[in-house]
Every structure is written in structure tokens, then in C-alpha cells.
Coordinates of C-alpha atoms and ligand atoms in Angstrom, one line a residue:
X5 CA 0.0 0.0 0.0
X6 CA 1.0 3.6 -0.9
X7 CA 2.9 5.7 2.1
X8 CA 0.8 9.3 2.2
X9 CA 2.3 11.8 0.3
X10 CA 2.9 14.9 2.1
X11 CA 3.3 16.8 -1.3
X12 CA 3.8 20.8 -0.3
X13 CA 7.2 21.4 -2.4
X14 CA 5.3 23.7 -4.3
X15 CA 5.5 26.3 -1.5
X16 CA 8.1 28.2 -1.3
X17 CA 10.0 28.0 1.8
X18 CA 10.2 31.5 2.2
X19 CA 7.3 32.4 1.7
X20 CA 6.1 35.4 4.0
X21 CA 3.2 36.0 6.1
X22 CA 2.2 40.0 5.1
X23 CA 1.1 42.1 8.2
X24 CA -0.1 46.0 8.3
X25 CA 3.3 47.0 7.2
X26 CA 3.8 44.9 3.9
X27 CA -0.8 45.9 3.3
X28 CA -0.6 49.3 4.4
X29 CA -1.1 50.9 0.4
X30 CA -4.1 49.1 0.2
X31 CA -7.3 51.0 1.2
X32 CA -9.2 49.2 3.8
X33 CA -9.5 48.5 8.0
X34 CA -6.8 50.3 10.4
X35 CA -5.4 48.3 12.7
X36 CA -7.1 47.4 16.4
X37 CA -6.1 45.9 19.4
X38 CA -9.7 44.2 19.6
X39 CA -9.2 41.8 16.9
X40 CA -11.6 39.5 18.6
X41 CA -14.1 42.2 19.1
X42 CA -13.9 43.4 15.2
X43 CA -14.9 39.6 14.9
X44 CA -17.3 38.7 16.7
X45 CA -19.2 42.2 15.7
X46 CA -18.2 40.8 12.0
X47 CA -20.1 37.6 12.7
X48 CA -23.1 39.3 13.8
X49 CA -23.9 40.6 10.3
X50 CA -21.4 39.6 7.8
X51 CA -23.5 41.2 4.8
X52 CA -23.9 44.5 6.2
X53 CA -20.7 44.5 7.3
X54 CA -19.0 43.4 4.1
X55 CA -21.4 45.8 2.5
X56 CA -19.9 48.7 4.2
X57 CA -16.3 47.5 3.6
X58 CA -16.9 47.3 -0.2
X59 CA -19.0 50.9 0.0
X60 CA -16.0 52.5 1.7
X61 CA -13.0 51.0 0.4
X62 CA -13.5 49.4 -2.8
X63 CA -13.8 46.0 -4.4
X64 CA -10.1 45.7 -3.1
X65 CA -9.6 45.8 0.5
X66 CA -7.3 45.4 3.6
X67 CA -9.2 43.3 6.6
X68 CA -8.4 42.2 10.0
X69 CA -9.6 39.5 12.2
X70 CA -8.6 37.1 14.9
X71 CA -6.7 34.9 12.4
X72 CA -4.4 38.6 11.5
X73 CA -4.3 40.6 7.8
X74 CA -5.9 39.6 4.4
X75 CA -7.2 40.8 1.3
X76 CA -10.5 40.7 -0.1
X77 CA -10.9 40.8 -3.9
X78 CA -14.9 40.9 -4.9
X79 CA -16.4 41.0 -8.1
X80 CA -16.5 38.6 -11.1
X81 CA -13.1 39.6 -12.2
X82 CA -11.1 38.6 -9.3
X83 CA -13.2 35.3 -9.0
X84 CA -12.0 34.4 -12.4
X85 CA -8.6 35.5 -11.3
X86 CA -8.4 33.5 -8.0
X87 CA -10.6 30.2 -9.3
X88 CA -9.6 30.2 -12.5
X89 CA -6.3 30.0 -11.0
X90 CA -4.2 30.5 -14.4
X91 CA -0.6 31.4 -13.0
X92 CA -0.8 29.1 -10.0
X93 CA -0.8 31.7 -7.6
X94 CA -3.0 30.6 -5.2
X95 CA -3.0 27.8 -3.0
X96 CA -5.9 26.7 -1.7
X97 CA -4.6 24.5 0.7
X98 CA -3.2 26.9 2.7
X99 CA -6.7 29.1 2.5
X100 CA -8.5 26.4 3.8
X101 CA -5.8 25.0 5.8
X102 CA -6.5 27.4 9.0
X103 CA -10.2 26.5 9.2
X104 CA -10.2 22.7 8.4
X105 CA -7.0 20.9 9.1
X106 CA -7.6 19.3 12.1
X107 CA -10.7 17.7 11.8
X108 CA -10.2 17.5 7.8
X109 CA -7.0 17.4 6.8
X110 CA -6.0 15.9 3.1
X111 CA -9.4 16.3 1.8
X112 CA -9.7 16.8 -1.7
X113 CA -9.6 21.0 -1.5
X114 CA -6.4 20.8 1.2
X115 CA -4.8 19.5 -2.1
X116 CA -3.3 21.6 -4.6
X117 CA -2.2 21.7 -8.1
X118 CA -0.5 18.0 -9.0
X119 CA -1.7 16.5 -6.1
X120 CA -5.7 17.6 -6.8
X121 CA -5.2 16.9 -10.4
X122 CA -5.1 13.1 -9.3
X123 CA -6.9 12.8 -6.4
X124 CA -9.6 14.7 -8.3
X125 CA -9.7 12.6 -11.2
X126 CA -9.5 9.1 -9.3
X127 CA -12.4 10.3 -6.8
X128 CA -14.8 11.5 -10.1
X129 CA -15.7 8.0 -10.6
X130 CA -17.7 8.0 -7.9
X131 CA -19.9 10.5 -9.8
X132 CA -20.2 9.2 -13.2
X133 CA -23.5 8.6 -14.5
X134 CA -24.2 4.7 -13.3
X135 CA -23.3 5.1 -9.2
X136 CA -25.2 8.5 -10.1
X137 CA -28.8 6.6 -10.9
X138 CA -28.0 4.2 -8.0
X139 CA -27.8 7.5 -6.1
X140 CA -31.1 9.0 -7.3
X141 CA -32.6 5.2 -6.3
X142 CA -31.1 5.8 -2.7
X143 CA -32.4 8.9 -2.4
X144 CA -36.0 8.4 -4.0
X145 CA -36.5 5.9 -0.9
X146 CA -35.0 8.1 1.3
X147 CA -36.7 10.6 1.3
X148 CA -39.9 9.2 0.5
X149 CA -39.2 7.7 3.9
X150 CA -38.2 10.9 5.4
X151 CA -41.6 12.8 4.8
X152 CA -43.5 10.2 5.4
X153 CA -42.3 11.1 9.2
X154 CA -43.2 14.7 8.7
X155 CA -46.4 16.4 10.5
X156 CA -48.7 17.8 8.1
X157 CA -50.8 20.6 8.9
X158 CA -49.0 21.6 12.6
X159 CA -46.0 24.0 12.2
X160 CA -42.9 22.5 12.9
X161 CA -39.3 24.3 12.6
X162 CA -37.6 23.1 8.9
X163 CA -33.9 23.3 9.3
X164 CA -33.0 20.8 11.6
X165 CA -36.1 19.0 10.5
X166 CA -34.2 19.0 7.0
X167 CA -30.8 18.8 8.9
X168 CA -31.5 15.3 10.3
X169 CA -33.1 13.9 6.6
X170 CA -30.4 14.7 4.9
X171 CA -27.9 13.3 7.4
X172 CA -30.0 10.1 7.3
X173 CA -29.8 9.9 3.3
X174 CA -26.1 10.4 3.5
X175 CA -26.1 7.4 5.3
X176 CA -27.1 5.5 2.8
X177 CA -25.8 7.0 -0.4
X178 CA -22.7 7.8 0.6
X179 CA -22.1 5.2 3.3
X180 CA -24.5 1.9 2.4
X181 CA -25.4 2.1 6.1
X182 CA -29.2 1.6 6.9
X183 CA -31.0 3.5 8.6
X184 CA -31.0 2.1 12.9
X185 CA -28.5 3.1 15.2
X186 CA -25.5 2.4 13.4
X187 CA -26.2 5.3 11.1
X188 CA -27.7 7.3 14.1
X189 CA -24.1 7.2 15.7
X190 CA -22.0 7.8 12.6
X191 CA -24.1 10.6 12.5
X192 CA -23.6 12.3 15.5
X193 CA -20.3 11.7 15.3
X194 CA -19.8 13.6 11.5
X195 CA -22.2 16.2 13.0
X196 CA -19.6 16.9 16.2
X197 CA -16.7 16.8 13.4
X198 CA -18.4 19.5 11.8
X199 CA -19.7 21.3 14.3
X200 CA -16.1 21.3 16.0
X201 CA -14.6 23.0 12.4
X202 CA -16.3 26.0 12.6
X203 CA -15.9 26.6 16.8
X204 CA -13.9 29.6 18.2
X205 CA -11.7 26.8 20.5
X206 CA -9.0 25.4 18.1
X207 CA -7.7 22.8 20.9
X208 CA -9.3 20.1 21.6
X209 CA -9.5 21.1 25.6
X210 CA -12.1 19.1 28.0
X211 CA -15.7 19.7 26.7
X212 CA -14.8 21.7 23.7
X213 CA -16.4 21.0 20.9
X214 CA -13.2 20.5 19.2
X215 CA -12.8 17.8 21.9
X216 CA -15.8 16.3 20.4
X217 CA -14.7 16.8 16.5
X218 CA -11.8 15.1 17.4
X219 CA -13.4 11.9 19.1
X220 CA -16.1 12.0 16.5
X221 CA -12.7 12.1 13.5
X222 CA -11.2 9.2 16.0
X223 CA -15.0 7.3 15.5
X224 CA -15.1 7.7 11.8
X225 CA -12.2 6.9 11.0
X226 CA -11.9 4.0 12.9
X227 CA -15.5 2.9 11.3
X228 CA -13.7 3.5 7.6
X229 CA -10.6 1.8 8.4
X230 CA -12.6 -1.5 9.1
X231 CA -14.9 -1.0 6.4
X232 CA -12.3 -0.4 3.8
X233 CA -11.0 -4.3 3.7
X234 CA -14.8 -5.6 3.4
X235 CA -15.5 -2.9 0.4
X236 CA -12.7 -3.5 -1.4
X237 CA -13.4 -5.8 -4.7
X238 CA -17.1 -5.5 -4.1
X239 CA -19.4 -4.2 -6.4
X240 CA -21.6 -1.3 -4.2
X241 CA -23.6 1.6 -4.9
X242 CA -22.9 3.9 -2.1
X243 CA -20.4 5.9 -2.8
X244 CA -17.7 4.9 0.4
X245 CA -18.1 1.8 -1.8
X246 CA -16.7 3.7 -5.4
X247 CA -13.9 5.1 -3.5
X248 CA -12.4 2.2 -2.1
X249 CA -12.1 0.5 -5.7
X250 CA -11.3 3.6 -7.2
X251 CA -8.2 3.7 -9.3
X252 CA -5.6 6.3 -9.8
X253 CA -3.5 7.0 -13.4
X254 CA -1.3 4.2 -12.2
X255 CA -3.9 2.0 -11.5
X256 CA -3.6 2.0 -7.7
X257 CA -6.2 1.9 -5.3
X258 CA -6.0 4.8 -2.8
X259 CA -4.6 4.0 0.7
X260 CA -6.5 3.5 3.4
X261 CA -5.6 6.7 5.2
X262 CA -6.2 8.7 1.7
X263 CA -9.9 6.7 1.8
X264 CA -10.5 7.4 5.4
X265 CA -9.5 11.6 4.6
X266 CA -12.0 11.7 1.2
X267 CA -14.2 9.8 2.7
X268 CA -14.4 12.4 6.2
X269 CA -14.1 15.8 3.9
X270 CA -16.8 14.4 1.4
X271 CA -19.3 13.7 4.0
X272 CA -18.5 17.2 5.5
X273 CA -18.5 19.4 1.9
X274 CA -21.7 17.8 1.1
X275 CA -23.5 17.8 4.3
X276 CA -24.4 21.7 5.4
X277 CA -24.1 23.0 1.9
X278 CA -27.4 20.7 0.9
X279 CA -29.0 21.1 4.4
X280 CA -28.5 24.9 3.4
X281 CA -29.4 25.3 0.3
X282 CA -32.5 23.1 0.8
X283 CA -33.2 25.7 3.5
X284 CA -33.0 28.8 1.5
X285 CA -35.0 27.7 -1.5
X286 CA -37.6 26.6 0.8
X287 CA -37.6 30.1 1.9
X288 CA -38.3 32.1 -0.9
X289 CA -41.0 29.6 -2.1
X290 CA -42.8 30.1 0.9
X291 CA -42.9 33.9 0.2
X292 CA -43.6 33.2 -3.4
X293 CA -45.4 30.9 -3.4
X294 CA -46.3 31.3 -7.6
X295 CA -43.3 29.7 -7.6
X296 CA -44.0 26.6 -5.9
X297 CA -47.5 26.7 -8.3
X298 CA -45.3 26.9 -11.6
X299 CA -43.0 23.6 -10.1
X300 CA -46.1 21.7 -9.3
X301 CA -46.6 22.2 -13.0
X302 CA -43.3 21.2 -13.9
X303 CA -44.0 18.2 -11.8
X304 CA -47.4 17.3 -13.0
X305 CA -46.0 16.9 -16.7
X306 CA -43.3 14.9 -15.9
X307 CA -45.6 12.8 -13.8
X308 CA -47.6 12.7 -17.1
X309 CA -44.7 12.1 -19.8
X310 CA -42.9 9.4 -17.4
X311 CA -45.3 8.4 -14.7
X312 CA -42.8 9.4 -12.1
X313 CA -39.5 11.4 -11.7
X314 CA -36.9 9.4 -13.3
X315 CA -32.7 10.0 -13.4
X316 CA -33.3 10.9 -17.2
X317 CA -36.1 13.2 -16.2
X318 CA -33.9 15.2 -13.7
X319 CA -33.3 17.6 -16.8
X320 CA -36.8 18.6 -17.3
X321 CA -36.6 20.8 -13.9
X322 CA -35.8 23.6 -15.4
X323 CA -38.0 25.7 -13.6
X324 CA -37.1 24.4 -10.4
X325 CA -33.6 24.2 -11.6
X326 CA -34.2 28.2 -11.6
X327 CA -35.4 28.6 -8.8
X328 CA -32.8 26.6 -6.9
X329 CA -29.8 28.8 -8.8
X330 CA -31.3 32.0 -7.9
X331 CA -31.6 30.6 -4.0
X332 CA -27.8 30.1 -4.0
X333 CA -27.2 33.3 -5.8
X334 CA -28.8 35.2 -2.7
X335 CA -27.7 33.0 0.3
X336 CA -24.8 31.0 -0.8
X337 CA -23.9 28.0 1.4
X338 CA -20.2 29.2 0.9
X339 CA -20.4 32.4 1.0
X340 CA -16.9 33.3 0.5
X341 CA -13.4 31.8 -0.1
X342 CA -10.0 31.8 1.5
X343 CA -6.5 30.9 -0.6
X344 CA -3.4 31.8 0.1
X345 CA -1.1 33.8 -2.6
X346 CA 2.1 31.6 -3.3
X347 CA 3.8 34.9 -5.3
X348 CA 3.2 38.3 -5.8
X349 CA 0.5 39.9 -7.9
X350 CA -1.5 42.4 -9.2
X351 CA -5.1 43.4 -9.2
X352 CA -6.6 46.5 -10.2
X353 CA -3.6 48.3 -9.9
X354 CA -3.0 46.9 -6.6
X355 CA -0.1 45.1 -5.6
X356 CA -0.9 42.3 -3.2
X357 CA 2.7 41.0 -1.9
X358 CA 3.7 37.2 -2.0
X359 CA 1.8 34.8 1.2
X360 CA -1.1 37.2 1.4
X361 CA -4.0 35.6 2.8
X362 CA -6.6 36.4 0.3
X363 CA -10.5 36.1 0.3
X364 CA -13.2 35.8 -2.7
X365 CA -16.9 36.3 -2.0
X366 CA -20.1 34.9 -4.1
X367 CA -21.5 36.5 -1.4
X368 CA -21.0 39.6 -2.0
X369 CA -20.4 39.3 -6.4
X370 CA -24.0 38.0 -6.3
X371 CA -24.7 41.2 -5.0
X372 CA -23.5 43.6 -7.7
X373 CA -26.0 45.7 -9.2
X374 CA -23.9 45.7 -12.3
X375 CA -24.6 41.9 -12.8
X376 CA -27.8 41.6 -11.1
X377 CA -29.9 44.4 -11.5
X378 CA -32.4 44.8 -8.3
X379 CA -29.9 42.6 -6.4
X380 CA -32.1 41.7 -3.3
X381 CA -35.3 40.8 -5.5
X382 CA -35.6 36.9 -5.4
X383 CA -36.1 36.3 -9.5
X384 CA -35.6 33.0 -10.5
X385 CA -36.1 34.6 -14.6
X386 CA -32.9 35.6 -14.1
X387 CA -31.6 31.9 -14.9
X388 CA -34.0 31.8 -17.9
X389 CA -31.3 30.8 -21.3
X390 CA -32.3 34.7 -23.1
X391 CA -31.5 36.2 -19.6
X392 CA -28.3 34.5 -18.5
X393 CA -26.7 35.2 -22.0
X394 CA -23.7 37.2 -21.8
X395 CA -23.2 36.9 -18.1
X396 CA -19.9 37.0 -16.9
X397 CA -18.8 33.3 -16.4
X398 CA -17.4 34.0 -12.7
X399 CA -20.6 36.3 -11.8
X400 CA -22.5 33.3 -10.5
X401 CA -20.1 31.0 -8.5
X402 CA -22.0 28.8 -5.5
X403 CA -20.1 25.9 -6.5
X404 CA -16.8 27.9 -6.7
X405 CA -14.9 27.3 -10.3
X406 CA -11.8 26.0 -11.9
X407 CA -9.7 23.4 -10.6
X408 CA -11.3 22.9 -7.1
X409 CA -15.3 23.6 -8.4
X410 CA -17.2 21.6 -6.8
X411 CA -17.1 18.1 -7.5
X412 CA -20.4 17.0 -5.8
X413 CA -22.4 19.8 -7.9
X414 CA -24.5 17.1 -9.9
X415 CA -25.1 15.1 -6.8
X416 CA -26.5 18.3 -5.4
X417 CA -28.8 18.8 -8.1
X418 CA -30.1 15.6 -7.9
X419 CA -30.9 15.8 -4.8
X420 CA -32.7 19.3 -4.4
X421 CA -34.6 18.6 -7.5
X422 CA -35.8 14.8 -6.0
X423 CA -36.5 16.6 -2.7
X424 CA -38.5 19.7 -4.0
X425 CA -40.5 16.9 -6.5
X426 CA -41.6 14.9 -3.4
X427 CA -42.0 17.9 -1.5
X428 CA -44.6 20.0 -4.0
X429 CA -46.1 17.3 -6.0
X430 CA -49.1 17.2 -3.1
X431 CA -48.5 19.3 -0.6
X432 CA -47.7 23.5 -0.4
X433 CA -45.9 24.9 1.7
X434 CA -46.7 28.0 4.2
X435 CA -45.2 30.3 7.0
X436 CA -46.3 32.6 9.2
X437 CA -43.4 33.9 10.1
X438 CA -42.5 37.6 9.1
X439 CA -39.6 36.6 6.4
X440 CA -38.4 38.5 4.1
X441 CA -35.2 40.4 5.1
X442 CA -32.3 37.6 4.6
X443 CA -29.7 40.1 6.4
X444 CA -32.1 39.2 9.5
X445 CA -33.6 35.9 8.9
X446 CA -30.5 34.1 8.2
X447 CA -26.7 33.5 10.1
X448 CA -25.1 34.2 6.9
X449 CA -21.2 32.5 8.3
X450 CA -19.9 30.0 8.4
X451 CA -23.2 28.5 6.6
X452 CA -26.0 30.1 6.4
X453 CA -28.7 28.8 8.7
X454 CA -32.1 30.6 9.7
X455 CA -32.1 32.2 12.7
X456 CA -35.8 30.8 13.7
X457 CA -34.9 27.8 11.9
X458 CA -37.8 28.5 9.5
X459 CA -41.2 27.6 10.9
X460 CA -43.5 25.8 8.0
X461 CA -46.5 24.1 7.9
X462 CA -47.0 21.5 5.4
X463 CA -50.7 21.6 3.6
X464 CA -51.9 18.4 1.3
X465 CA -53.7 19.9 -1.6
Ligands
HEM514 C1 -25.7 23.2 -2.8 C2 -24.7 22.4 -2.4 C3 -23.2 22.6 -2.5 C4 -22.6 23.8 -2.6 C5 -23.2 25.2 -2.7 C6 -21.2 23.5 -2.7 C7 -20.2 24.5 -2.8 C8 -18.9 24.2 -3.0 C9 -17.8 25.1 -3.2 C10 -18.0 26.7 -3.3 C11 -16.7 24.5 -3.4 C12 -15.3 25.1 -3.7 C13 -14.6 25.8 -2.6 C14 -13.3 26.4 -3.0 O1 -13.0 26.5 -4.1 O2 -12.7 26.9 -2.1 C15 -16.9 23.1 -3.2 C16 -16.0 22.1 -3.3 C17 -16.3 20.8 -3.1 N1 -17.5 20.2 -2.9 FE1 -19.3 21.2 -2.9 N2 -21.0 22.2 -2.6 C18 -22.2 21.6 -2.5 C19 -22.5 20.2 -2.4 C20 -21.6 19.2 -2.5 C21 -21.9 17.8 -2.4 C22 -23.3 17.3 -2.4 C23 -20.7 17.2 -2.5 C24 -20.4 15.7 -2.5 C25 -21.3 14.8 -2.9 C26 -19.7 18.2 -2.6 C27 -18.3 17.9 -2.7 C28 -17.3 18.8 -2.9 C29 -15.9 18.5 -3.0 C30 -15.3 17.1 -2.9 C31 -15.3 19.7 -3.1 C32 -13.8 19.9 -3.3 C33 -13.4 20.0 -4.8 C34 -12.0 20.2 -5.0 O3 -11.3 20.8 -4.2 O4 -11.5 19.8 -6.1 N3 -20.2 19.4 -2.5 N4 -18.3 22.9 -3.0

């Protein structure tokens, strides 16, 4: 079996960590002794905040928070720039090394360059088009089984409602495990990993949730380890299952520690990205609800044409398809990106020095007037073909682009689009609450969540 590669020569071993002094010609924050404070008071509205960072300084700016300096560069332009990726100058190993390394370390976007190029390619298998349709099989089930369990007609609080169904269907597509108390304690476990990531307390101390992260990492990858042996060889249509017996240019089968990393970052990219996105498009249907009218209609003629939603007829949601884009456009589940610059560079006449930590945001792109005219009005006609023509290609980016886009994006297609048809086919949807202002109905970082955690009530027609 392979040894791990520990592949980093590509960073140079000088390469400097840029302060105030080396950022100080850039516009942007002054200095403060309360780094914490500047924060935490970030935190509490990222949007506005980042709003009036871009309003005073520019679409190039100096910021400071507990982690010390970086750049932000927002707009289209500077997504191509830092995706795209063109002169390999930006690692995004070292962006996202800071936030995820300990509980996620060697996943597929801690990986740069070479390294991804390989891993990349050997883990896409596992979302070609026949383990995708034993996916949409998994699923179908899944959640047919999953809102079976829901209340109809009493209002019940949808995120973690949505939260634990899509944990449960992870289970089985990506793991093979039924649904019992096996899955219920990989579960927690992947949830305490995740949970532990985004914490303030980067040591796993006594009752820390990084203690817990790390115990739930121990769990997991214990559990993978003595899975791997029992997958390997074996025909399966989860995809743990495709990764095992997936094979590299070589022709090698990944280690088991390179499994056991995949396997833990997989799980974790997938998991609050769907559970938000779900979230968010549920919100705007229940305050337009001519929306959820015009899918029903999408779903009533592919009812018609194939008496049921089949893999082939995933294409036919176009409108919901539209609907779902223009939900990630206004809360993105990522809504911005860390790398790290392995030179120097410039960008709009600005010179940002060699090691810079530097930050893109869909966030904030998706809110350019230039590109999206009315920003905050939820228009799902903005995805029709006519009106997406001649749209900068980085102006839209929820699934990030270039080298490390998102490799699960299909998968998470699939599965918003099966969701929303079991959802809508019957039923509507309705809230009470007073929604409508996403800057205060939603904890835009690290994921976006609803504050309430959206109260719905679920009507048959
Ligand atoms: C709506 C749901 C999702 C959103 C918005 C989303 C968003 C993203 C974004 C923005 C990135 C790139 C981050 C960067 O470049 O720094 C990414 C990477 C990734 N995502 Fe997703 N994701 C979603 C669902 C999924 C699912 C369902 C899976 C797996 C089944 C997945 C697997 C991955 C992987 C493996 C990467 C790393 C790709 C690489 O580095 O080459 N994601 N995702």
C-alpha cells in the first residue's frame, strides 16, 4: 500500500506571512487591538458588514480578524482570477488549511495543483453517471421515507427538521449504512466533526467541541478503516463503496488513510451545503409561493410524460432548476473563499505581496448591481437561457470554479430537485413567520442557517 504523500514542495520556503506593514497601500481596516471584538461584531452581520467594507474601500480591501491581515478581492473579475487559477498563484490548501486541518485534513480541497489533479480525477468515478442513478434510487427511498415522518398541517421548525433527513440519506448513499443506530451514531459523530470546524476553541480542551470533533474524527475513521478491507473488490452503490475500488493514473487503489481523509471531507463538503441550500430555496417559495405553483406544473407533466420522476427526467426541472440557482445566488452556502497567494501579484492596480491571505466572495459578487440588476429581489427569470446570455462566467459562482469547483455539484442537483418533486407534488408549503429580510432571517457564516430555523407548515392539496 502507498505511504501518504505529504506533497507541499510547491510552497516556497520562504514564503512570507504580510502584516499592516507589507498591506498598508491598500485601502481598507486600520489596525485594532480588539481583533476578537472586530470579529465577533463581523459575525453578527457579515453582509452588512462586508457591504460597508466594499461601499468605503473598494472591491479591493485590507481586513483584520482574529486569524491577522488579508485581502478581499470581490467582483466577477477577481473570481476568475483567483478560481480560474491561471498562474498558479493561489493555493488553496493553505486558504483552507487554518479553518479545516484538524478535523479534515487531506481532503480533496487541502490538495493543490498535481496532487488535486489526481486525487480529483480518481475520486470522479464515484460520480459518473451509473453510481449517479444508483444514487437517485437511494435517495428516491430516502426521502420518500423521510416525509413520510413529517407532520402535516401543525408547524414545525424546517432546518433541523431537514438537517436530520439529509444526514439520514447520506447514510445511505454515501455510506450503504441503513438507517437504525448504526447510522444514528456515525451521525452524530460527523455532526460533532463539523460542528467542532467552525468553533472559536482550536484545541481540543475538555468539553470543547473540538474535543468532540476530534473523538467523532477518532469514531469515523476507525469505522472506515474497518470498512475499507470488506468494500474493497465488491461491487456497491454507495459511494464509500466507489472510493475504495477507485483507481488512480497508475492504476492503484487509494490507501487507506487517503480513503479514510475523502471519505471524512466528502461527507463534511456535502452535508451543510445541501441542508442549506435546501433551506434557502424553501424560503423564498414560501414567500412566493407562484413559484411553488409553476414547479407543481413542472411536476405534473413529468408525472404525465414518465409516470414518475426518473434520473433521465432530472433535466426537465428547469424551472425548479431556476429557482434553486437563484436561491444560491442570494444565500450561498459558501459564502466566501480563503486561498493563500504563493507569489506576488497584481489586481486592479493593486499590488498584493507574495503569502497574502486572500479572500473571494459569491456573497457579495452575487450582490453587484452591475450583474444583477435589483440585487435583493428573489427572481428565478434571471436563470431563464435569453436572460443568463452574456453573463460573466465567474458572476454566479456557488459551487466555486476552476480546478477545485465543486465536484459533488450534480449530486446536489439531484438531490434538491428529487427533494422539491416529493416535497410540492401534493402538498404546499406555508409560514407565518415575518420573512423577508435575509440580512435578518439568516446566520449568513460559516453556513448560512435561519435564525428561527424556519417555521412551515406543510398543507396536502
Ligand atoms: C448546494 C450544495 C453545495 C454547494 C453550494 C457547494 C459548494 C462548494 C464550493 C463553493 C466548493 C469550492 C470551494 C473552494 O474552491 O474553495 C466546493 C468544493 C467541493 N464540494 Fe461542494 N457544494 C455543495 C454540495 C456538495 C456535495 C453534495 C458534495 C459531494 C457529494 C460536494 C463535494 C465537494 C468537494 C469534494 C469539493 C472539493 C473539490 C476540489 O477541491 O476539487 N459538494 N463545493
Amino acid at each position: 500500500m502507498n505511504a501518504p504523500t505529504l506533497n507541499r514542495e510547491w510552497i516556497p520556503a520562504d514564503l512570507p506571512n504580510p502584516g499592516w506593514d507589507e498591506l498598508a497601500h491598500l485601502p481598507g481596516m486600520q489596525p485594532t487591538r480588539f481583533k476578537m471584538w472586530r470579529t465577533i461584531k463581523f459575525l453578527q452581520n457579515p453582509l452588512g458588514a462586508m457591504r460597508s467594507l466594499v461601499d468605503d474601500y473598494g472591491s479591493v480591501y485590507r481586513r483584520q480578524d482574529f486569524g491577522g491581515w488579508g485581502v478581499s478581492l470581490i467582483g466577477p473579475d477577481a473570481n476568475e482570477l483567483v478560481m480560474f487559477n491561471k498562474d498558479r498563484i493561489f493555493s488553496s490548501d493553505l486558504g483552507w488549511t487554518p479553518v479545516l486541518e484538524l478535523l479534515f485534513p487531506r481532503g480533496l480541497m487541502l490538495l493543490d495543483f498535481e496532487e488535486h489533479r489526481v486525487h480529483r480525477k480518481t475520486l470522479s468515478v464515484a460520480f459518473k453517471t451509473e453510481p449517479m442513478q444508483h444514487y437517485f434510487s437511494q435517495l428516491e427511498a430516502g426521502i420518500a421515507r423521510g416525509l413520510a415522518k413529517w407532520q402535516k398541517g401543525s408547524t414545525f421548525r424546517f432546518y433541523p427538521a431537514i438537517k436530520a433527513l439529509t444526514l439520514d440519506l447520506a447514510a445511505t448513499s454515501f455510506l450503504g449504512v441503513p438507517w437504525g443506530p448504526e447510522a444514528d451514531r456515525i451521525n452524530q459523530s460527523f455532526v460533532d466533526m463539523v460542528q467542532a470546524s467552525v468553533g472559536v476553541v482550536r484545541k481540543p480542551l475538555p468539553f470543547t467541541a473540538m474535543k468532540k470533533g476530534v473523538d467523532g474524527r477518532a469514531f469515523m475513521s476507525a469505522y472506515f478503516a474497518r470498512e475499507i478491507p470488506k468494500r474493497r473488490g465488491v461491487q456497491g452503490d454507495d459511494i464509500f463503496s466507489q472510493v475504495c475500488n477507485a483507481r488512480n493514473e497508475d492504476d492503484e487503489l487509494l490507501t487507506t488513510q487517503e480513503i479514510i481523509d475523502h471519505m471524512n471531507f466528502l461527507m463534511m463538503a456535502a452535508h451543510d451545503t445541501t441542508t442549506s441550500s435546501i433551506t434557502s430555496v424553501l424560503y423564498f417559495l414560501v414567500q412566493h409561493p407562484e413559484w411553488q405553483d409553476r414547479i407543481r406544473a413542472e411536476i405534473t407533466a413529468i408525472r404525465a410524460a414518465h409516470g414518475g420522476l426518473t434520473y433521465a427526467a432530472l433535466a426537465e426541472m428547469t424551472v425548479t432548476e431556476m429557482v434553486f440557482k437563484e436561491a444560491l445566488r442570494l444565500v450561498s452556502p459558501v459564502p466566501s473563499m480563503p486561498r493563500r497567494a504563493l507569489k506576488s501579484f497584481v489586481f486592479q492596480n493593486h499590488l498584493i505581496p507574495a503569502g497574502t491571505q486572500v479572500g473571494v466572495s459569491p456573497m457579495m459578487t452575487h450582490r453587484m448591481a452591475e450583474h444583477w440588476p435589483d440585487p435583493e429581489r428573489f427572481d428565478p427569470t434571471r436563470f431563464t437561457p435569453e436572460n443568463s446570455r452574456g453573463r460573466h462566467k465567474y458572476a454566479w459562482v456557488p459551487f466555486g470554479g476552476g480546478a477545485h469547483m465543486c465536484l459533488g455539484l450534480h449530486f446536489a442537483y439531484m438531490q434538491v430537485k428529487q427533494f422539491f418533486f416529493a416535497l410540492l407534488e401534493h402538498n404546499r408549503v406555508v409560514s407565518d413567520a415575518p420573512l423577508g429580510d435575509i440580512e435578518r432571517d439568516f446566520q449568513m457564516f460559516p453556513i448560512p442557517k435561519p435564525k428561527g430555523g424556519l417555521p412551515v407548515r406543510i398543507e396536502a392539496l
